[in-house]
Amino acid sequence: MESFLIKGGAPLHGEVTISGSKNAALPILAATLLTDEPCVIRRVPDLSDTRFMVQILQSLGATAEFENGTVTVHARKIKGYADYELVRKMRGSICIAGPLLARLRKARISLPGGCIIGARPINLHLKGFASLGVKTKIEGGYIDATVKKLVGNIMFLGGRAGPTVLGTANVMMAATLADGVTVIESAACEPEVVDVANFLNAMGAQIAGAGSPTITVTGVKKLHGAEYEVIPDRIEAATFLIAAGATNGEVTLRGARADHLRAVIDKLHEAGVAVERCGTNLIARRSGKLKPVDITTLPYSGFPTDVQAQMMSLLALAPGLSIITERIFESRFMHVSELARLGADIEIEGPSAIVKGGKPLSGAPVMASDLRASAALVIAGLAAKGTTQVNRIYHLDRGYEQMDAKLRKLGARIQRVEEK
Ligand code: EPU
């Protein structure tokens, strides 16, 4: 296993280009199963998760190639079965269910199971499919889903913690080839859902309202091949903005979408990190001393749960009390005890973390528990005095394209080493 060795204390300076969005690319790649014609997807980030989705497409019978950020898929003839060994490695693989149901009217997919950040149920995906007429049973750890004919319907997809991102994408994909009109109420409004809808429309689907809580899909008979470019990754962008602030540097982001980052930019501003637009670039630098802020994670356009951990590292450096409340996933605080190893003073109280910021951070060996927790530990390591070893960075490689190389270009002293 590999680790990052980080010598902290160097402010980040320079320019970084933001990669394509992982969480948009995954369902978009799955959507290529909806047509027997070739599709070309550009700006796909080269990550273990996207490589893995390409493997899933191949295992279903599609030809799929990944070269220089472009994935070409031709799903001329496919099967509807994805086994445990494939699905267990990546929860996001559940988003092949919608396309398989639309194309083959059946899907047998291993249940993805939970993960470190929470239970991660798929009841809302199944509820949406059931509204379209799909019969599902769960047997031997597999979902067996069949439908004679998908028929459009009105459904409510809101859950305990609000809308579901992949659930919305999944049901929307299934509905593209249904008979009649489907209305998804309490749909997720995330930019990644909008990106999937835009790709589906480029394939000939008729989807209106993506980006709002009501999505209307008018079923069509057939979808055709399309070329598409994935949106920039707003979570990677947020991570670099925060890293600039945490190290007291100045970083220019190329290709990030400010309109997808409003809540993050607003909280950074409150915390003493200014983010300015300069043409199509974003520039982050401190505007003064770091200040404590209170944050609650919410569905889009609220503060993203995927940026909660990274923001906690920044707030650990801000003198005073910050309260971070996690409303999307029930156990997404695994980074707290690792940040404590670097000297951060953070207490968990129910769904909130109380950050008593301003204590000096000093390097230590730490363990990454999930993707965004890893990013938080890297940011803290960059700001800490001395050397931090972040172990198990395979989590980070799932979602950040060449993070170490990008950071090195910004002046960070970071190396990838074999874990001892
Ligand atoms: N939920 C249900 N039932 C469902 C589905 C979800 O109760 O059927 C609950 C979840 O337990 C959670 C909430 O609804 O409390 C939101 O989950 P959602 O379904 O929106 O999450 P997801 O679609 O599985 C995507 C991203 C996550 C990101 C979340 C929230 C992908 C591949 N993953 O997951 O990204 O945190 O949306 O924005 O798109 C990451 O990139 O690090 C990551 C975890």
PDB file of N, CA and C in Angstrom, residues 236-307:
ATOM      1  N   GLU A 236     -13.079  18.582  -6.143  1.00  0.00           N
ATOM      2  CA  GLU A 236     -11.623  18.758  -6.272  1.00  0.00           C
ATOM      3  C   GLU A 236     -11.284  20.246  -6.200  1.00  0.00           C
ATOM      4  N   ALA A 237     -12.087  21.069  -6.892  1.00  0.00           N
ATOM      5  CA  ALA A 237     -11.847  22.521  -6.884  1.00  0.00           C
ATOM      6  C   ALA A 237     -11.909  23.050  -5.453  1.00  0.00           C
ATOM      7  N   ALA A 238     -12.953  22.653  -4.715  1.00  0.00           N
ATOM      8  CA  ALA A 238     -13.099  23.120  -3.329  1.00  0.00           C
ATOM      9  C   ALA A 238     -11.896  22.702  -2.495  1.00  0.00           C
ATOM     10  N   THR A 239     -11.396  21.499  -2.737  1.00  0.00           N
ATOM     11  CA  THR A 239     -10.262  20.983  -1.961  1.00  0.00           C
ATOM     12  C   THR A 239      -9.023  21.864  -2.186  1.00  0.00           C
ATOM     13  N   PHE A 240      -8.781  22.272  -3.442  1.00  0.00           N
ATOM     14  CA  PHE A 240      -7.621  23.140  -3.711  1.00  0.00           C
ATOM     15  C   PHE A 240      -7.829  24.551  -3.155  1.00  0.00           C
ATOM     16  N   LEU A 241      -9.063  25.065  -3.189  1.00  0.00           N
ATOM     17  CA  LEU A 241      -9.318  26.395  -2.605  1.00  0.00           C
ATOM     18  C   LEU A 241      -8.997  26.365  -1.106  1.00  0.00           C
ATOM     19  N   ILE A 242      -9.433  25.305  -0.460  1.00  0.00           N
ATOM     20  CA  ILE A 242      -9.217  25.182   0.989  1.00  0.00           C
ATOM     21  C   ILE A 242      -7.723  25.004   1.281  1.00  0.00           C
ATOM     22  N   ALA A 243      -7.043  24.207   0.458  1.00  0.00           N
ATOM     23  CA  ALA A 243      -5.604  23.979   0.676  1.00  0.00           C
ATOM     24  C   ALA A 243      -4.830  25.294   0.543  1.00  0.00           C
ATOM     25  N   ALA A 244      -5.260  26.163  -0.398  1.00  0.00           N
ATOM     26  CA  ALA A 244      -4.602  27.470  -0.558  1.00  0.00           C
ATOM     27  C   ALA A 244      -4.755  28.274   0.729  1.00  0.00           C
ATOM     28  N   GLY A 245      -5.980  28.290   1.264  1.00  0.00           N
ATOM     29  CA  GLY A 245      -6.244  29.043   2.502  1.00  0.00           C
ATOM     30  C   GLY A 245      -5.500  28.453   3.691  1.00  0.00           C
ATOM     31  N   ALA A 246      -5.482  27.137   3.790  1.00  0.00           N
ATOM     32  CA  ALA A 246      -4.866  26.473   4.949  1.00  0.00           C
ATOM     33  C   ALA A 246      -3.355  26.696   4.988  1.00  0.00           C
ATOM     34  N   THR A 247      -2.732  26.820   3.815  1.00  0.00           N
ATOM     35  CA  THR A 247      -1.267  26.987   3.791  1.00  0.00           C
ATOM     36  C   THR A 247      -0.865  28.461   3.661  1.00  0.00           C
ATOM     37  N   ASN A 248      -1.866  29.356   3.648  1.00  0.00           N
ATOM     38  CA  ASN A 248      -1.606  30.793   3.480  1.00  0.00           C
ATOM     39  C   ASN A 248      -0.888  31.070   2.159  1.00  0.00           C
ATOM     40  N   GLY A 249      -1.335  30.408   1.124  1.00  0.00           N
ATOM     41  CA  GLY A 249      -0.720  30.602  -0.185  1.00  0.00           C
ATOM     42  C   GLY A 249      -1.642  31.356  -1.129  1.00  0.00           C
ATOM     43  N   GLU A 250      -1.375  31.220  -2.421  1.00  0.00           N
ATOM     44  CA  GLU A 250      -2.245  31.841  -3.427  1.00  0.00           C
ATOM     45  C   GLU A 250      -2.312  30.888  -4.622  1.00  0.00           C
ATOM     46  N   VAL A 251      -3.497  30.368  -4.867  1.00  0.00           N
ATOM     47  CA  VAL A 251      -3.633  29.344  -5.910  1.00  0.00           C
ATOM     48  C   VAL A 251      -4.680  29.783  -6.938  1.00  0.00           C
ATOM     49  N   THR A 252      -4.325  29.622  -8.201  1.00  0.00           N
ATOM     50  CA  THR A 252      -5.255  29.913  -9.295  1.00  0.00           C
ATOM     51  C   THR A 252      -5.797  28.595  -9.825  1.00  0.00           C
ATOM     52  N   LEU A 253      -7.132  28.500  -9.855  1.00  0.00           N
ATOM     53  CA  LEU A 253      -7.772  27.279 -10.368  1.00  0.00           C
ATOM     54  C   LEU A 253      -8.215  27.533 -11.799  1.00  0.00           C
ATOM     55  N   ARG A 254      -7.788  26.670 -12.677  1.00  0.00           N
ATOM     56  CA  ARG A 254      -8.231  26.772 -14.065  1.00  0.00           C
ATOM     57  C   ARG A 254      -9.355  25.793 -14.297  1.00  0.00           C
ATOM     58  N   GLY A 255     -10.415  26.276 -14.927  1.00  0.00           N
ATOM     59  CA  GLY A 255     -11.487  25.378 -15.361  1.00  0.00           C
ATOM     60  C   GLY A 255     -12.500  25.053 -14.288  1.00  0.00           C
ATOM     61  N   ALA A 256     -12.414  25.679 -13.095  1.00  0.00           N
ATOM     62  CA  ALA A 256     -13.428  25.391 -12.072  1.00  0.00           C
ATOM     63  C   ALA A 256     -14.666  26.238 -12.349  1.00  0.00           C
ATOM     64  N   ARG A 257     -15.821  25.750 -11.949  1.00  0.00           N
ATOM     65  CA  ARG A 257     -17.074  26.496 -12.166  1.00  0.00           C
ATOM     66  C   ARG A 257     -17.492  27.165 -10.868  1.00  0.00           C
ATOM     67  N   ALA A 258     -17.350  28.506 -10.821  1.00  0.00           N
ATOM     68  CA  ALA A 258     -17.727  29.246  -9.605  1.00  0.00           C
ATOM     69  C   ALA A 258     -19.208  29.035  -9.286  1.00  0.00           C
ATOM     70  N   ASP A 259     -20.039  28.900 -10.340  1.00  0.00           N
ATOM     71  CA  ASP A 259     -21.483  28.751 -10.091  1.00  0.00           C
ATOM     72  C   ASP A 259     -21.821  27.429  -9.394  1.00  0.00           C
ATOM     73  N   HIS A 260     -20.898  26.457  -9.420  1.00  0.00           N
ATOM     74  CA  HIS A 260     -21.132  25.190  -8.706  1.00  0.00           C
ATOM     75  C   HIS A 260     -20.566  25.216  -7.292  1.00  0.00           C
ATOM     76  N   LEU A 261     -19.922  26.357  -6.927  1.00  0.00           N
ATOM     77  CA  LEU A 261     -19.155  26.389  -5.671  1.00  0.00           C
ATOM     78  C   LEU A 261     -19.621  27.496  -4.729  1.00  0.00           C
ATOM     79  N   ARG A 262     -20.833  28.012  -4.970  1.00  0.00           N
ATOM     80  CA  ARG A 262     -21.283  29.189  -4.208  1.00  0.00           C
ATOM     81  C   ARG A 262     -21.204  28.988  -2.694  1.00  0.00           C
ATOM     82  N   ALA A 263     -21.746  27.878  -2.192  1.00  0.00           N
ATOM     83  CA  ALA A 263     -21.800  27.681  -0.734  1.00  0.00           C
ATOM     84  C   ALA A 263     -20.391  27.578  -0.160  1.00  0.00           C
ATOM     85  N   VAL A 264     -19.491  26.925  -0.895  1.00  0.00           N
ATOM     86  CA  VAL A 264     -18.114  26.759  -0.403  1.00  0.00           C
ATOM     87  C   VAL A 264     -17.402  28.108  -0.408  1.00  0.00           C
ATOM     88  N   ILE A 265     -17.549  28.863  -1.486  1.00  0.00           N
ATOM     89  CA  ILE A 265     -16.875  30.167  -1.587  1.00  0.00           C
ATOM     90  C   ILE A 265     -17.401  31.100  -0.496  1.00  0.00           C
ATOM     91  N   ASP A 266     -18.699  31.038  -0.242  1.00  0.00           N
ATOM     92  CA  ASP A 266     -19.307  31.885   0.792  1.00  0.00           C
ATOM     93  C   ASP A 266     -18.725  31.577   2.174  1.00  0.00           C
ATOM     94  N   LYS A 267     -18.606  30.287   2.506  1.00  0.00           N
ATOM     95  CA  LYS A 267     -18.066  29.902   3.827  1.00  0.00           C
ATOM     96  C   LYS A 267     -16.570  30.205   3.908  1.00  0.00           C
ATOM     97  N   LEU A 268     -15.860  30.038   2.798  1.00  0.00           N
ATOM     98  CA  LEU A 268     -14.430  30.367   2.806  1.00  0.00           C
ATOM     99  C   LEU A 268     -14.247  31.853   3.069  1.00  0.00           C
ATOM    100  N   HIS A 269     -15.092  32.658   2.439  1.00  0.00           N
ATOM    101  CA  HIS A 269     -15.036  34.108   2.623  1.00  0.00           C
ATOM    102  C   HIS A 269     -15.213  34.438   4.110  1.00  0.00           C
ATOM    103  N   GLU A 270     -16.242  33.824   4.735  1.00  0.00           N
ATOM    104  CA  GLU A 270     -16.496  34.036   6.176  1.00  0.00           C
ATOM    105  C   GLU A 270     -15.301  33.615   7.015  1.00  0.00           C
ATOM    106  N   ALA A 271     -14.596  32.574   6.551  1.00  0.00           N
ATOM    107  CA  ALA A 271     -13.468  32.033   7.327  1.00  0.00           C
ATOM    108  C   ALA A 271     -12.168  32.804   7.073  1.00  0.00           C
ATOM    109  N   GLY A 272     -12.223  33.799   6.168  1.00  0.00           N
ATOM    110  CA  GLY A 272     -11.022  34.609   5.931  1.00  0.00           C
ATOM    111  C   GLY A 272     -10.213  34.175   4.721  1.00  0.00           C
ATOM    112  N   VAL A 273     -10.850  33.433   3.809  1.00  0.00           N
ATOM    113  CA  VAL A 273     -10.173  33.053   2.561  1.00  0.00           C
ATOM    114  C   VAL A 273     -10.979  33.654   1.391  1.00  0.00           C
ATOM    115  N   ALA A 274     -10.332  34.568   0.673  1.00  0.00           N
ATOM    116  CA  ALA A 274     -11.036  35.233  -0.434  1.00  0.00           C
ATOM    117  C   ALA A 274     -10.889  34.405  -1.693  1.00  0.00           C
ATOM    118  N   VAL A 275     -11.985  34.271  -2.437  1.00  0.00           N
ATOM    119  CA  VAL A 275     -11.925  33.590  -3.730  1.00  0.00           C
ATOM    120  C   VAL A 275     -12.432  34.574  -4.784  1.00  0.00           C
ATOM    121  N   GLU A 276     -11.551  34.935  -5.695  1.00  0.00           N
ATOM    122  CA  GLU A 276     -11.920  35.926  -6.716  1.00  0.00           C
ATOM    123  C   GLU A 276     -11.979  35.276  -8.078  1.00  0.00           C
ATOM    124  N   ARG A 277     -12.847  35.817  -8.914  1.00  0.00           N
ATOM    125  CA  ARG A 277     -12.890  35.350 -10.309  1.00  0.00           C
ATOM    126  C   ARG A 277     -11.983  36.231 -11.136  1.00  0.00           C
ATOM    127  N   CYS A 278     -11.203  35.608 -12.003  1.00  0.00           N
ATOM    128  CA  CYS A 278     -10.358  36.383 -12.901  1.00  0.00           C
ATOM    129  C   CYS A 278     -10.523  35.720 -14.267  1.00  0.00           C
ATOM    130  N   GLY A 279     -11.385  36.280 -15.103  1.00  0.00           N
ATOM    131  CA  GLY A 279     -11.751  35.622 -16.356  1.00  0.00           C
ATOM    132  C   GLY A 279     -12.430  34.303 -16.030  1.00  0.00           C
ATOM    133  N   THR A 280     -11.888  33.204 -16.565  1.00  0.00           N
ATOM    134  CA  THR A 280     -12.506  31.902 -16.265  1.00  0.00           C
ATOM    135  C   THR A 280     -11.782  31.209 -15.104  1.00  0.00           C
ATOM    136  N   ASN A 281     -10.814  31.899 -14.502  1.00  0.00           N
ATOM    137  CA  ASN A 281     -10.072  31.295 -13.386  1.00  0.00           C
ATOM    138  C   ASN A 281     -10.646  31.736 -12.038  1.00  0.00           C
ATOM    139  N   LEU A 282     -10.312  30.962 -11.011  1.00  0.00           N
ATOM    140  CA  LEU A 282     -10.642  31.364  -9.633  1.00  0.00           C
ATOM    141  C   LEU A 282      -9.327  31.473  -8.875  1.00  0.00           C
ATOM    142  N   ILE A 283      -9.185  32.537  -8.088  1.00  0.00           N
ATOM    143  CA  ILE A 283      -7.951  32.706  -7.316  1.00  0.00           C
ATOM    144  C   ILE A 283      -8.297  32.733  -5.834  1.00  0.00           C
ATOM    145  N   ALA A 284      -7.612  31.880  -5.068  1.00  0.00           N
ATOM    146  CA  ALA A 284      -7.869  31.820  -3.615  1.00  0.00           C
ATOM    147  C   ALA A 284      -6.648  32.299  -2.862  1.00  0.00           C
ATOM    148  N   ARG A 285      -6.879  33.173  -1.896  1.00  0.00           N
ATOM    149  CA  ARG A 285      -5.821  33.619  -0.977  1.00  0.00           C
ATOM    150  C   ARG A 285      -6.484  34.111   0.305  1.00  0.00           C
ATOM    151  N   ARG A 286      -5.694  34.165   1.373  1.00  0.00           N
ATOM    152  CA  ARG A 286      -6.287  34.662   2.623  1.00  0.00           C
ATOM    153  C   ARG A 286      -6.577  36.152   2.517  1.00  0.00           C
ATOM    154  N   SER A 287      -7.701  36.564   3.143  1.00  0.00           N
ATOM    155  CA  SER A 287      -8.020  37.993   3.130  1.00  0.00           C
ATOM    156  C   SER A 287      -7.618  38.638   4.456  1.00  0.00           C
ATOM    157  N   GLY A 288      -7.221  37.833   5.412  1.00  0.00           N
ATOM    158  CA  GLY A 288      -6.829  38.334   6.729  1.00  0.00           C
ATOM    159  C   GLY A 288      -6.552  37.115   7.594  1.00  0.00           C
ATOM    160  N   LYS A 289      -6.833  37.247   8.905  1.00  0.00           N
ATOM    161  CA  LYS A 289      -6.647  36.091   9.800  1.00  0.00           C
ATOM    162  C   LYS A 289      -7.774  35.088   9.566  1.00  0.00           C
ATOM    163  N   LEU A 290      -7.476  33.804   9.806  1.00  0.00           N
ATOM    164  CA  LEU A 290      -8.540  32.801   9.695  1.00  0.00           C
ATOM    165  C   LEU A 290      -9.539  33.003  10.826  1.00  0.00           C
ATOM    166  N   LYS A 291     -10.832  32.809  10.520  1.00  0.00           N
ATOM    167  CA  LYS A 291     -11.885  33.008  11.524  1.00  0.00           C
ATOM    168  C   LYS A 291     -12.750  31.747  11.622  1.00  0.00           C
ATOM    169  N   PRO A 292     -13.295  31.482  12.804  1.00  0.00           N
ATOM    170  CA  PRO A 292     -14.159  30.302  12.924  1.00  0.00           C
ATOM    171  C   PRO A 292     -15.502  30.528  12.221  1.00  0.00           C
ATOM    172  N   VAL A 293     -16.099  29.455  11.688  1.00  0.00           N
ATOM    173  CA  VAL A 293     -17.446  29.552  11.094  1.00  0.00           C
ATOM    174  C   VAL A 293     -18.242  28.302  11.437  1.00  0.00           C
ATOM    175  N   ASP A 294     -19.548  28.418  11.397  1.00  0.00           N
ATOM    176  CA  ASP A 294     -20.425  27.263  11.595  1.00  0.00           C
ATOM    177  C   ASP A 294     -20.913  26.787  10.233  1.00  0.00           C
ATOM    178  N   ILE A 295     -20.930  25.469  10.064  1.00  0.00           N
ATOM    179  CA  ILE A 295     -21.303  24.895   8.769  1.00  0.00           C
ATOM    180  C   ILE A 295     -22.256  23.729   8.978  1.00  0.00           C
ATOM    181  N   THR A 296     -23.271  23.649   8.135  1.00  0.00           N
ATOM    182  CA  THR A 296     -24.143  22.469   8.126  1.00  0.00           C
ATOM    183  C   THR A 296     -24.140  21.918   6.708  1.00  0.00           C
ATOM    184  N   THR A 297     -23.871  20.633   6.567  1.00  0.00           N
ATOM    185  CA  THR A 297     -23.893  20.058   5.216  1.00  0.00           C
ATOM    186  C   THR A 297     -25.343  19.819   4.812  1.00  0.00           C
ATOM    187  N   LEU A 298     -25.624  20.097   3.547  1.00  0.00           N
ATOM    188  CA  LEU A 298     -26.994  20.013   3.035  1.00  0.00           C
ATOM    189  C   LEU A 298     -26.961  19.565   1.582  1.00  0.00           C
ATOM    190  N   PRO A 299     -28.105  19.106   1.067  1.00  0.00           N
ATOM    191  CA  PRO A 299     -28.150  18.848  -0.375  1.00  0.00           C
ATOM    192  C   PRO A 299     -27.853  20.152  -1.127  1.00  0.00           C
ATOM    193  N   TYR A 300     -27.427  20.042  -2.397  1.00  0.00           N
ATOM    194  CA  TYR A 300     -27.145  21.210  -3.226  1.00  0.00           C
ATOM    195  C   TYR A 300     -28.369  22.119  -3.243  1.00  0.00           C
ATOM    196  N   SER A 301     -28.259  23.416  -3.172  1.00  0.00           N
ATOM    197  CA  SER A 301     -27.084  24.241  -3.236  1.00  0.00           C
ATOM    198  C   SER A 301     -26.481  24.568  -1.877  1.00  0.00           C
ATOM    199  N   GLY A 302     -26.750  23.750  -0.886  1.00  0.00           N
ATOM    200  CA  GLY A 302     -26.141  23.934   0.425  1.00  0.00           C
ATOM    201  C   GLY A 302     -24.689  23.472   0.429  1.00  0.00           C
ATOM    202  N   PHE A 303     -24.073  23.540   1.609  1.00  0.00           N
ATOM    203  CA  PHE A 303     -22.660  23.167   1.723  1.00  0.00           C
ATOM    204  C   PHE A 303     -22.508  21.650   1.534  1.00  0.00           C
ATOM    205  N   PRO A 304     -21.643  21.210   0.610  1.00  0.00           N
ATOM    206  CA  PRO A 304     -21.579  19.768   0.280  1.00  0.00           C
ATOM    207  C   PRO A 304     -20.934  18.911   1.374  1.00  0.00           C
ATOM    208  N   THR A 305     -21.524  17.775   1.629  1.00  0.00           N
ATOM    209  CA  THR A 305     -20.938  16.821   2.577  1.00  0.00           C
ATOM    210  C   THR A 305     -19.539  16.395   2.113  1.00  0.00           C
ATOM    211  N   ASP A 306     -19.311  16.395   0.799  1.00  0.00           N
ATOM    212  CA  ASP A 306     -18.011  15.958   0.276  1.00  0.00           C
ATOM    213  C   ASP A 306     -16.894  16.971   0.520  1.00  0.00           C
ATOM    214  N   VAL A 307     -17.228  18.120   1.110  1.00  0.00           N
ATOM    215  CA  VAL A 307     -16.201  19.130   1.424  1.00  0.00           C
ATOM    216  C   VAL A 307     -16.102  19.341   2.945  1.00  0.00           C
TER     217      VAL A 307
END
